[in-house]
Amino acid sequence: ETCLRRVWKAQRFSWWMTSMLHRFDEHTPFDRRRQLAELDYVTSSRAAATSLAENYVGLPMEQAGAVVTFSALDSELTGPLFATEEMRAAFSDRARLGAMLRVEAALARAEARFALAPDALADALERIAPDDFDLESLGAEAALAGVPVIPFVKAVQSRLPKEIAAGFHKGATTQDILDTALVLQMRDGFGLIASDFKGIIPALGGLAARHRGTPCAGHTYGQHAAPITFGFKVAVWLAGVAEVAEQ
């Protein structure tokens, strides 16, 4: 039933787009003016543009009033198996906006040294917080623009004094901002992992030592093999973790 409702909604959107954008032999001048009026409304109304964007990228999946997750990482049930709350926060939408702001501020500060951007721009950018943005609005505009940087730039410019707003994002591309921001998020993520290593490595070392004589079934290709000790098994885990930590 849920799938059928979505199919009919998709059919409705397809019919609406076709009837607005295509000419038909049977159309009268009245029909043509009606099409132009509809197109004018879509291109001039924020509400109409939001509706088009939502339908174009796909309506949200909902079931019994809850959003259906598309990934185990998004699930409240299985998500904690794969990522901590701290790691989720490091790669959240707010964290991404914060990283993009840091990139823009660093760019503005570097450009100001060569008189390519106003001296006050970097400080003004650093005073803007990720919580100042409406994520839902940015998402709807990103669906229309194709990338999140375009609505991000507009939103930031609207929060800057007019005398310095023109110097914002000067010479930068979408990929410059997105890729550098992602690297900053990855750096934060690696910092969390490095911190975890400080507890994991000694804990595994102690566990391996305590169970160096504890019998344990070995495994090969998913089946029991020659006996080993549980301490040896943990030591293998420790070797892998230590190797990654060293890198």
Coordinates of C-alpha atoms in Angstrom, one line a residue:
E1 CA 0.0 0.0 0.0
T2 CA 2.8 2.4 0.9
C3 CA 4.6 1.7 -2.4
L4 CA 1.4 2.1 -4.4
R5 CA 0.8 5.5 -2.8
R6 CA 4.3 6.6 -3.8
V7 CA 3.9 5.3 -7.3
W8 CA 0.7 7.4 -7.8
K9 CA 2.5 10.5 -6.4
A10 CA 5.3 9.9 -8.8
Q11 CA 2.8 9.6 -11.6
R12 CA 1.1 12.8 -10.6
F13 CA 4.4 14.7 -10.6
S14 CA 5.3 13.2 -14.0
W15 CA 1.9 14.3 -15.4
W16 CA 2.3 17.8 -13.9
M17 CA 5.7 18.3 -15.4
T18 CA 4.6 17.0 -18.8
S19 CA 1.5 19.2 -18.9
M20 CA 3.5 22.3 -17.9
L21 CA 6.5 21.9 -20.2
H22 CA 5.2 20.2 -23.4
R23 CA 3.1 21.4 -26.2
F24 CA 0.3 19.3 -27.6
D25 CA -1.5 19.5 -30.9
E26 CA -4.9 19.9 -29.2
H27 CA -3.8 22.8 -27.1
T28 CA -5.7 26.1 -27.5
P29 CA -4.3 29.6 -26.8
F30 CA -6.0 29.3 -23.4
D31 CA -4.1 26.1 -22.6
R32 CA -0.8 27.8 -23.7
R33 CA -1.4 30.8 -21.4
R34 CA -2.3 28.5 -18.6
Q35 CA 1.1 26.6 -19.1
L36 CA 3.0 29.9 -19.0
A37 CA 1.2 31.0 -15.9
E38 CA 2.1 27.7 -14.2
L39 CA 5.7 28.0 -15.2
D40 CA 5.9 31.6 -14.0
Y41 CA 4.5 30.5 -10.6
V42 CA 7.1 27.7 -10.3
T43 CA 10.0 30.0 -11.1
S44 CA 8.9 32.9 -8.9
S45 CA 7.5 31.2 -5.8
R46 CA 9.7 29.7 -3.1
A47 CA 7.0 27.4 -2.0
A48 CA 6.4 26.1 -5.5
A49 CA 10.2 25.7 -6.0
T50 CA 10.4 23.7 -2.8
S51 CA 7.6 21.5 -3.8
L52 CA 9.2 20.8 -7.2
A53 CA 12.6 20.1 -5.5
E54 CA 11.1 17.6 -3.1
N55 CA 9.2 15.7 -5.8
Y56 CA 12.2 15.8 -8.2
V57 CA 14.8 14.3 -5.8
G58 CA 12.3 11.9 -4.3
L59 CA 9.7 12.2 -1.6
P60 CA 10.8 11.3 1.9
M61 CA 10.2 7.7 2.9
E62 CA 7.8 7.5 5.8
Q63 CA 6.3 4.6 7.6
A64 CA 4.0 4.8 10.6
G65 CA 5.0 8.4 11.1
A66 CA 8.8 7.6 11.2
V67 CA 11.4 8.2 8.5
V68 CA 12.7 4.9 7.1
T69 CA 16.5 4.7 7.1
F70 CA 18.4 3.7 4.0
S71 CA 21.6 2.7 5.7
A72 CA 22.6 0.8 8.8
L73 CA 24.5 3.9 9.9
D74 CA 21.3 5.9 9.9
S75 CA 19.4 3.4 12.0
E76 CA 19.0 4.1 15.7
L77 CA 19.0 0.3 16.2
T78 CA 22.1 -0.7 14.3
G79 CA 23.9 2.7 14.0
P80 CA 25.7 2.4 17.4
L81 CA 27.4 -0.8 16.1
F82 CA 29.3 1.2 13.5
A83 CA 29.9 4.7 14.8
T84 CA 30.0 6.5 18.1
E85 CA 27.9 9.6 18.8
E86 CA 31.2 11.7 18.7
M87 CA 32.0 10.3 15.2
R88 CA 28.4 11.0 14.0
A89 CA 28.7 14.6 15.3
A90 CA 32.0 15.0 13.4
F91 CA 30.3 14.1 10.1
S92 CA 26.9 15.7 10.8
D93 CA 25.4 18.4 8.6
R94 CA 26.1 21.1 11.2
A95 CA 29.8 19.9 11.3
R96 CA 30.0 20.2 7.6
L97 CA 28.7 23.7 7.6
G98 CA 31.2 24.5 10.4
A99 CA 34.0 23.1 8.3
M100 CA 32.9 25.1 5.2
L101 CA 32.8 28.3 7.3
R102 CA 36.4 27.6 8.5
V103 CA 37.6 27.0 5.0
E104 CA 36.0 30.3 3.8
A105 CA 37.4 32.2 6.8
A106 CA 40.9 30.8 6.1
L107 CA 40.6 31.7 2.4
A108 CA 39.4 35.2 3.3
R109 CA 42.3 35.7 5.7
A110 CA 44.9 34.6 3.1
E111 CA 43.3 36.8 0.4
A112 CA 43.3 39.8 2.7
R113 CA 47.1 39.6 2.9
F114 CA 47.2 40.3 -0.8
A115 CA 44.4 42.9 -0.8
L116 CA 42.1 40.4 -2.6
A117 CA 39.5 40.4 0.1
P118 CA 38.4 42.9 2.8
D119 CA 40.4 42.8 6.0
A120 CA 37.2 42.4 8.1
L121 CA 35.8 39.5 6.2
A122 CA 37.6 36.6 7.9
D123 CA 36.6 37.9 11.4
A124 CA 33.0 38.4 10.2
L125 CA 32.9 34.8 8.9
E126 CA 34.2 33.4 12.2
R127 CA 31.3 35.1 14.0
I128 CA 28.8 33.1 11.9
A129 CA 27.9 29.7 13.6
P130 CA 26.5 26.6 11.9
D131 CA 23.4 26.8 14.0
D132 CA 22.6 30.1 12.3
F133 CA 21.5 28.2 9.2
D134 CA 18.2 26.6 8.4
L135 CA 19.2 23.1 7.3
E136 CA 15.8 22.2 5.7
S137 CA 15.9 25.4 3.6
L138 CA 19.5 24.8 2.5
G139 CA 18.6 21.3 1.6
A140 CA 15.6 22.3 -0.5
E141 CA 17.8 24.9 -2.3
A142 CA 20.6 22.4 -2.8
A143 CA 18.1 20.1 -4.6
L144 CA 17.5 22.9 -7.1
A145 CA 21.1 24.1 -7.4
G146 CA 22.6 20.5 -7.6
V147 CA 25.2 21.3 -5.0
P148 CA 25.0 22.6 -1.4
V149 CA 27.7 25.3 -1.8
I150 CA 25.5 27.6 -3.9
P151 CA 22.8 28.1 -1.3
F152 CA 25.4 28.1 1.4
V153 CA 27.2 31.0 -0.3
K154 CA 24.0 32.9 -0.6
A155 CA 23.0 32.3 3.0
V156 CA 26.4 33.4 4.3
Q157 CA 26.4 36.5 2.1
S158 CA 23.0 37.5 3.5
R159 CA 24.6 37.5 7.0
L160 CA 27.6 39.6 6.1
P161 CA 27.7 43.5 6.0
K162 CA 27.1 44.7 2.5
E163 CA 30.4 46.5 2.3
I164 CA 32.3 43.2 2.6
A165 CA 29.9 40.6 1.2
A166 CA 31.1 41.0 -2.3
G167 CA 34.6 39.7 -1.4
F168 CA 33.2 36.5 0.0
H169 CA 34.0 33.2 -1.8
K170 CA 36.2 35.1 -4.2
G171 CA 38.1 32.8 -6.6
A172 CA 36.8 29.6 -4.9
T173 CA 35.0 26.7 -6.6
T174 CA 32.4 24.4 -5.2
Q175 CA 34.9 21.5 -5.0
D176 CA 37.5 23.7 -3.3
I177 CA 35.1 24.3 -0.4
L178 CA 33.5 20.9 -0.2
D179 CA 36.7 18.9 -0.5
T180 CA 38.7 21.0 1.9
A181 CA 35.8 21.0 4.4
L182 CA 35.6 17.2 4.1
V183 CA 39.4 17.0 4.9
L184 CA 38.8 19.0 8.0
Q185 CA 36.0 16.7 9.1
M186 CA 38.2 13.7 8.4
R187 CA 41.0 15.2 10.5
D188 CA 38.5 15.5 13.4
G189 CA 37.4 11.9 12.8
F190 CA 41.0 10.7 12.8
G191 CA 41.6 12.5 16.0
L192 CA 38.7 10.6 17.6
I193 CA 40.1 7.3 16.3
A194 CA 43.6 8.2 17.6
S195 CA 42.1 8.9 21.0
D196 CA 40.3 5.5 21.0
F197 CA 43.6 3.8 20.2
K198 CA 45.0 5.0 23.5
G199 CA 42.5 2.8 25.3
I200 CA 42.0 0.0 22.8
I201 CA 45.7 -1.0 22.4
P202 CA 46.5 -1.5 26.1
A203 CA 43.2 -3.2 26.7
L204 CA 43.8 -5.7 24.0
G205 CA 47.3 -6.3 25.2
G206 CA 46.1 -7.0 28.7
L207 CA 43.3 -9.3 27.4
A208 CA 45.8 -11.3 25.3
A209 CA 48.2 -11.7 28.3
R210 CA 45.4 -12.9 30.6
H211 CA 44.2 -15.5 28.2
R212 CA 47.5 -16.7 26.7
G213 CA 46.7 -20.1 28.0
T214 CA 42.9 -20.2 27.5
P215 CA 42.0 -22.9 24.9
C216 CA 39.9 -21.6 21.9
A217 CA 38.8 -23.3 18.7
G218 CA 40.7 -22.0 15.6
H219 CA 38.7 -21.2 12.5
T220 CA 39.4 -21.6 8.8
Y221 CA 37.0 -20.6 6.1
G222 CA 34.2 -20.4 8.7
Q223 CA 34.8 -23.8 10.2
H224 CA 36.5 -25.1 13.3
A225 CA 40.2 -25.8 12.8
A226 CA 43.2 -26.7 15.0
P227 CA 42.9 -25.4 18.6
I228 CA 44.6 -22.1 19.5
T229 CA 44.5 -19.9 22.6
F230 CA 42.1 -17.0 23.0
G231 CA 45.1 -14.9 23.9
F232 CA 46.7 -15.6 20.5
K233 CA 43.4 -14.7 18.8
V234 CA 43.3 -11.3 20.7
A235 CA 47.0 -10.8 19.8
V236 CA 46.1 -11.0 16.1
W237 CA 43.4 -8.3 16.7
L238 CA 46.0 -6.2 18.5
A239 CA 48.5 -6.5 15.7
G240 CA 46.0 -5.2 13.2
V241 CA 44.9 -2.3 15.4
A242 CA 48.5 -1.4 16.3
E243 CA 49.5 -1.4 12.6
V244 CA 46.7 1.0 11.7
A245 CA 47.6 3.2 14.7
E246 CA 51.2 3.4 13.6
Q247 CA 50.2 4.5 10.1

